[in-house]
């Protein structure tokens, strides 16, 4: 095993839920290639590390994954995804501190720089214990701050993540509050967005041959449906969406979290035949860049939004929790690249049919696409040689490695 030569040791603390750890690892890979003698220790839970390192094969020997405790007692199965998140939040920062201590003891290399998900308010505390003269760094992959910036359109209190308004004692609300208070102590805050966007290098897993299937479709004729990596809408919404997709004139690809054979209407898959594809996982980023895609039905997770922007694809927004309502507000009112389905409540056959027609086949839809393509141009400009994304990335590399 090759051992990094430099005494520098960067600890990276990832948030193991949703799509937080993947983009963080991609960023770290980019920095780590600049100096292969610097050790990067990447901390997340066992499940998260297994998934993240499988999807983003690094090939870099200076990035080491380490597992932290997930807060779940041996043999216990959380009753719902939120419980797993809450148990993890109760276990931190102890779990991170002890994992870091073990790695320092094992390697004999003290931590000299800290990169954390913005959620981790305790990053500032850990960083304050770093050796004299070296600073901590918090890396934000969150979208919450960003969506408040520069918007001429008022946000509604109800757009805020649920607990933040109704139950400010809950762990997520407490974490967000502490994040807001400590974020400014970071040496640098990196935001995964246009001014920081960087092409994502992932292995394309297309077991269901979605891309090949798209090749045979007309331009802008296909609806892509995905609610990210965690969400499955309620049964009545799934039925409404399935019925609307079955009846409409457009083909579709639906990335479905859950058991689509059990959760979709009986006979649905047989009836749609080759008009649609329902898959457990799709190469979303590549799909959204394909000219056959006409619209994306989305929960408005931040990564999906960036990918739609890069593909120039308008969105039909069905936000569920967290930042998603704020994101929807920006998509609809500020950037004008998508449309929200009705304000209160989810999909009905009627509202999904109406929004599908207006985005796929009307002047309104054409304008949204035009706006999305304009944003795509901006994004490309920022990641070209002297674009602001590249300049910011170089600043970040300089901070971490110098
Ligand atoms: C949480 O969001 P999610 O992880 O559920 O959703 P996204 O941020 O949109 O990220 C989903 C990623 O998974 C990829 C897709 C995105 O990069 O391309 N993907 C895929 O490749 N194939 C599929 O079939 C389905 C998805 C949270 F819920 C949100 O509120 C936050 O905005 C987000 C980021 O913090 O994390």
mmCIF file with all atom_site columns, C-alpha atoms and ligand atoms in Angstrom, residues 15 17-20 23 51 55 117 119 141-144 192 200 202-203 205 224-231 253-257 279-288 298-307 320-325 327, ligand 1:
data_model
loop_
_atom_site.group_PDB
_atom_site.id
_atom_site.type_symbol
_atom_site.label_atom_id
_atom_site.label_alt_id
_atom_site.label_comp_id
_atom_site.label_asym_id
_atom_site.label_entity_id
_atom_site.label_seq_id
_atom_site.pdbx_PDB_ins_code
_atom_site.Cartn_x
_atom_site.Cartn_y
_atom_site.Cartn_z
_atom_site.occupancy
_atom_site.B_iso_or_equiv
_atom_site.pdbx_formal_charge
_atom_site.auth_seq_id
_atom_site.auth_comp_id
_atom_site.auth_asym_id
_atom_site.auth_atom_id
_atom_site.pdbx_PDB_model_num
ATOM   1  C CA  . UNK A 1 15  ? -23.744 13.660 5.489   1.00 0.00 ? 15  UNK A CA  1
ATOM   2  C CA  . UNK A 1 17  ? -28.369 10.657 3.476   1.00 0.00 ? 17  UNK A CA  1
ATOM   3  C CA  . UNK A 1 18  ? -29.895 11.823 0.199   1.00 0.00 ? 18  UNK A CA  1
ATOM   4  C CA  . UNK A 1 19  ? -27.380 12.873 -2.424  1.00 0.00 ? 19  UNK A CA  1
ATOM   5  C CA  . UNK A 1 20  ? -24.918 14.698 -0.158  1.00 0.00 ? 20  UNK A CA  1
ATOM   6  C CA  . UNK A 1 23  ? -21.034 15.341 -4.876  1.00 0.00 ? 23  UNK A CA  1
ATOM   7  C CA  . UNK A 1 51  ? -22.678 3.298  -2.183  1.00 0.00 ? 51  UNK A CA  1
ATOM   8  C CA  . UNK A 1 55  ? -20.718 5.017  -7.824  1.00 0.00 ? 55  UNK A CA  1
ATOM   9  C CA  . UNK A 1 117 ? -21.050 19.076 4.833   1.00 0.00 ? 117 UNK A CA  1
ATOM   10 C CA  . UNK A 1 119 ? -24.983 20.753 8.061   1.00 0.00 ? 119 UNK A CA  1
ATOM   11 C CA  . UNK A 1 141 ? -23.300 21.389 -0.550  1.00 0.00 ? 141 UNK A CA  1
ATOM   12 C CA  . UNK A 1 142 ? -26.535 22.810 0.658   1.00 0.00 ? 142 UNK A CA  1
ATOM   13 C CA  . UNK A 1 143 ? -28.923 24.895 -1.305  1.00 0.00 ? 143 UNK A CA  1
ATOM   14 C CA  . UNK A 1 144 ? -30.832 26.610 1.487   1.00 0.00 ? 144 UNK A CA  1
ATOM   15 C CA  . UNK A 1 192 ? -22.645 23.242 -5.464  1.00 0.00 ? 192 UNK A CA  1
ATOM   16 C CA  . UNK A 1 200 ? -19.829 15.335 -12.771 1.00 0.00 ? 200 UNK A CA  1
ATOM   17 C CA  . UNK A 1 202 ? -19.820 9.137  -12.666 1.00 0.00 ? 202 UNK A CA  1
ATOM   18 C CA  . UNK A 1 203 ? -19.907 5.687  -14.109 1.00 0.00 ? 203 UNK A CA  1
ATOM   19 C CA  . UNK A 1 205 ? -25.016 2.241  -15.106 1.00 0.00 ? 205 UNK A CA  1
ATOM   20 C CA  . UNK A 1 224 ? -38.618 11.832 -17.474 1.00 0.00 ? 224 UNK A CA  1
ATOM   21 C CA  . UNK A 1 225 ? -39.966 11.186 -13.958 1.00 0.00 ? 225 UNK A CA  1
ATOM   22 C CA  . UNK A 1 226 ? -37.799 10.931 -10.844 1.00 0.00 ? 226 UNK A CA  1
ATOM   23 C CA  . UNK A 1 227 ? -38.196 11.855 -7.194  1.00 0.00 ? 227 UNK A CA  1
ATOM   24 C CA  . UNK A 1 228 ? -34.529 11.426 -6.335  1.00 0.00 ? 228 UNK A CA  1
ATOM   25 C CA  . UNK A 1 229 ? -32.949 8.819  -4.173  1.00 0.00 ? 229 UNK A CA  1
ATOM   26 C CA  . UNK A 1 230 ? -35.331 8.709  -1.193  1.00 0.00 ? 230 UNK A CA  1
ATOM   27 C CA  . UNK A 1 231 ? -38.903 9.671  -2.028  1.00 0.00 ? 231 UNK A CA  1
ATOM   28 C CA  . UNK A 1 253 ? -39.088 6.986  -18.387 1.00 0.00 ? 253 UNK A CA  1
ATOM   29 C CA  . UNK A 1 254 ? -39.931 6.705  -14.701 1.00 0.00 ? 254 UNK A CA  1
ATOM   30 C CA  . UNK A 1 255 ? -37.160 6.109  -12.164 1.00 0.00 ? 255 UNK A CA  1
ATOM   31 C CA  . UNK A 1 256 ? -39.089 4.463  -9.353  1.00 0.00 ? 256 UNK A CA  1
ATOM   32 C CA  . UNK A 1 257 ? -37.897 4.158  -5.731  1.00 0.00 ? 257 UNK A CA  1
ATOM   33 C CA  . UNK A 1 279 ? -36.832 1.434  -13.912 1.00 0.00 ? 279 UNK A CA  1
ATOM   34 C CA  . UNK A 1 280 ? -35.260 1.088  -10.479 1.00 0.00 ? 280 UNK A CA  1
ATOM   35 C CA  . UNK A 1 281 ? -32.347 3.379  -11.352 1.00 0.00 ? 281 UNK A CA  1
ATOM   36 C CA  . UNK A 1 282 ? -31.627 5.389  -14.474 1.00 0.00 ? 282 UNK A CA  1
ATOM   37 C CA  . UNK A 1 283 ? -28.534 7.206  -15.753 1.00 0.00 ? 283 UNK A CA  1
ATOM   38 C CA  . UNK A 1 284 ? -30.340 10.458 -14.995 1.00 0.00 ? 284 UNK A CA  1
ATOM   39 C CA  . UNK A 1 285 ? -27.618 12.941 -15.817 1.00 0.00 ? 285 UNK A CA  1
ATOM   40 C CA  . UNK A 1 286 ? -27.136 11.432 -19.281 1.00 0.00 ? 286 UNK A CA  1
ATOM   41 C CA  . UNK A 1 287 ? -30.891 11.085 -19.832 1.00 0.00 ? 287 UNK A CA  1
ATOM   42 C CA  . UNK A 1 288 ? -31.433 14.759 -19.083 1.00 0.00 ? 288 UNK A CA  1
ATOM   43 C CA  . UNK A 1 298 ? -39.158 16.134 -10.212 1.00 0.00 ? 298 UNK A CA  1
ATOM   44 C CA  . UNK A 1 299 ? -39.172 16.513 -6.419  1.00 0.00 ? 299 UNK A CA  1
ATOM   45 C CA  . UNK A 1 300 ? -36.757 19.437 -6.924  1.00 0.00 ? 300 UNK A CA  1
ATOM   46 C CA  . UNK A 1 301 ? -33.714 17.960 -5.199  1.00 0.00 ? 301 UNK A CA  1
ATOM   47 C CA  . UNK A 1 302 ? -30.800 20.270 -5.879  1.00 0.00 ? 302 UNK A CA  1
ATOM   48 C CA  . UNK A 1 303 ? -28.732 17.809 -7.919  1.00 0.00 ? 303 UNK A CA  1
ATOM   49 C CA  . UNK A 1 304 ? -31.681 17.069 -10.189 1.00 0.00 ? 304 UNK A CA  1
ATOM   50 C CA  . UNK A 1 305 ? -32.229 20.793 -10.730 1.00 0.00 ? 305 UNK A CA  1
ATOM   51 C CA  . UNK A 1 306 ? -28.601 21.325 -11.768 1.00 0.00 ? 306 UNK A CA  1
ATOM   52 C CA  . UNK A 1 307 ? -28.841 18.375 -14.128 1.00 0.00 ? 307 UNK A CA  1
ATOM   53 C CA  . UNK A 1 320 ? -41.900 17.144 -0.711  1.00 0.00 ? 320 UNK A CA  1
ATOM   54 C CA  . UNK A 1 321 ? -39.626 18.323 2.104   1.00 0.00 ? 321 UNK A CA  1
ATOM   55 C CA  . UNK A 1 322 ? -36.510 20.239 3.084   1.00 0.00 ? 322 UNK A CA  1
ATOM   56 C CA  . UNK A 1 323 ? -35.273 22.748 0.521   1.00 0.00 ? 323 UNK A CA  1
ATOM   57 C CA  . UNK A 1 324 ? -37.579 21.456 -2.209  1.00 0.00 ? 324 UNK A CA  1
ATOM   58 C CA  . UNK A 1 325 ? -40.357 24.050 -1.866  1.00 0.00 ? 325 UNK A CA  1
ATOM   59 C CA  . UNK A 1 327 ? -36.251 25.380 -4.975  1.00 0.00 ? 327 UNK A CA  1
HETATM 60 C C1  . LIG B 2 .   ? -31.797 15.083 -1.203  1.00 0.00 ? 1   LIG B C1  1
HETATM 61 O O1  . LIG B 2 .   ? -32.195 14.820 -2.534  1.00 0.00 ? 1   LIG B O1  1
HETATM 62 P P1  . LIG B 2 .   ? -32.125 13.483 -3.388  1.00 0.00 ? 1   LIG B P1  1
HETATM 63 O O2  . LIG B 2 .   ? -30.845 12.792 -3.192  1.00 0.00 ? 1   LIG B O2  1
HETATM 64 O O3  . LIG B 2 .   ? -33.336 12.651 -3.202  1.00 0.00 ? 1   LIG B O3  1
HETATM 65 O O4  . LIG B 2 .   ? -32.263 14.128 -4.892  1.00 0.00 ? 1   LIG B O4  1
HETATM 66 P P2  . LIG B 2 .   ? -31.249 14.986 -5.786  1.00 0.00 ? 1   LIG B P2  1
HETATM 67 O O5  . LIG B 2 .   ? -30.520 16.037 -5.038  1.00 0.00 ? 1   LIG B O5  1
HETATM 68 O O6  . LIG B 2 .   ? -32.056 15.441 -6.944  1.00 0.00 ? 1   LIG B O6  1
HETATM 69 O O7  . LIG B 2 .   ? -30.189 13.909 -6.259  1.00 0.00 ? 1   LIG B O7  1
HETATM 70 C C2  . LIG B 2 .   ? -30.537 12.726 -6.881  1.00 0.00 ? 1   LIG B C2  1
HETATM 71 C C3  . LIG B 2 .   ? -29.305 12.248 -7.658  1.00 0.00 ? 1   LIG B C3  1
HETATM 72 O O8  . LIG B 2 .   ? -29.502 10.873 -7.975  1.00 0.00 ? 1   LIG B O8  1
HETATM 73 C C4  . LIG B 2 .   ? -29.351 10.697 -9.375  1.00 0.00 ? 1   LIG B C4  1
HETATM 74 C C5  . LIG B 2 .   ? -29.662 12.040 -10.003 1.00 0.00 ? 1   LIG B C5  1
HETATM 75 C C6  . LIG B 2 .   ? -29.128 13.026 -8.958  1.00 0.00 ? 1   LIG B C6  1
HETATM 76 O O9  . LIG B 2 .   ? -27.746 13.271 -9.193  1.00 0.00 ? 1   LIG B O9  1
HETATM 77 O O10 . LIG B 2 .   ? -29.040 12.163 -11.271 1.00 0.00 ? 1   LIG B O10 1
HETATM 78 N N1  . LIG B 2 .   ? -30.297 9.671  -9.862  1.00 0.00 ? 1   LIG B N1  1
HETATM 79 C C7  . LIG B 2 .   ? -29.866 8.822  -10.837 1.00 0.00 ? 1   LIG B C7  1
HETATM 80 O O11 . LIG B 2 .   ? -28.727 8.909  -11.308 1.00 0.00 ? 1   LIG B O11 1
HETATM 81 N N2  . LIG B 2 .   ? -30.740 7.863  -11.304 1.00 0.00 ? 1   LIG B N2  1
HETATM 82 C C8  . LIG B 2 .   ? -32.018 7.746  -10.812 1.00 0.00 ? 1   LIG B C8  1
HETATM 83 O O12 . LIG B 2 .   ? -32.738 6.840  -11.278 1.00 0.00 ? 1   LIG B O12 1
HETATM 84 C C9  . LIG B 2 .   ? -32.446 8.649  -9.808  1.00 0.00 ? 1   LIG B C9  1
HETATM 85 C C10 . LIG B 2 .   ? -31.572 9.604  -9.357  1.00 0.00 ? 1   LIG B C10 1
HETATM 86 C C11 . LIG B 2 .   ? -32.892 15.959 -0.607  1.00 0.00 ? 1   LIG B C11 1
HETATM 87 F F1  . LIG B 2 .   ? -34.067 15.235 -0.587  1.00 0.00 ? 1   LIG B F1  1
HETATM 88 C C12 . LIG B 2 .   ? -33.051 17.242 -1.424  1.00 0.00 ? 1   LIG B C12 1
HETATM 89 O O13 . LIG B 2 .   ? -34.069 18.037 -0.838  1.00 0.00 ? 1   LIG B O13 1
HETATM 90 C C13 . LIG B 2 .   ? -31.720 18.002 -1.488  1.00 0.00 ? 1   LIG B C13 1
HETATM 91 O O14 . LIG B 2 .   ? -31.838 19.131 -2.365  1.00 0.00 ? 1   LIG B O14 1
HETATM 92 C C14 . LIG B 2 .   ? -30.627 17.060 -2.012  1.00 0.00 ? 1   LIG B C14 1
HETATM 93 C C15 . LIG B 2 .   ? -29.245 17.701 -2.019  1.00 0.00 ? 1   LIG B C15 1
HETATM 94 O O15 . LIG B 2 .   ? -28.928 18.183 -0.748  1.00 0.00 ? 1   LIG B O15 1
HETATM 95 O O16 . LIG B 2 .   ? -30.560 15.844 -1.228  1.00 0.00 ? 1   LIG B O16 1
#
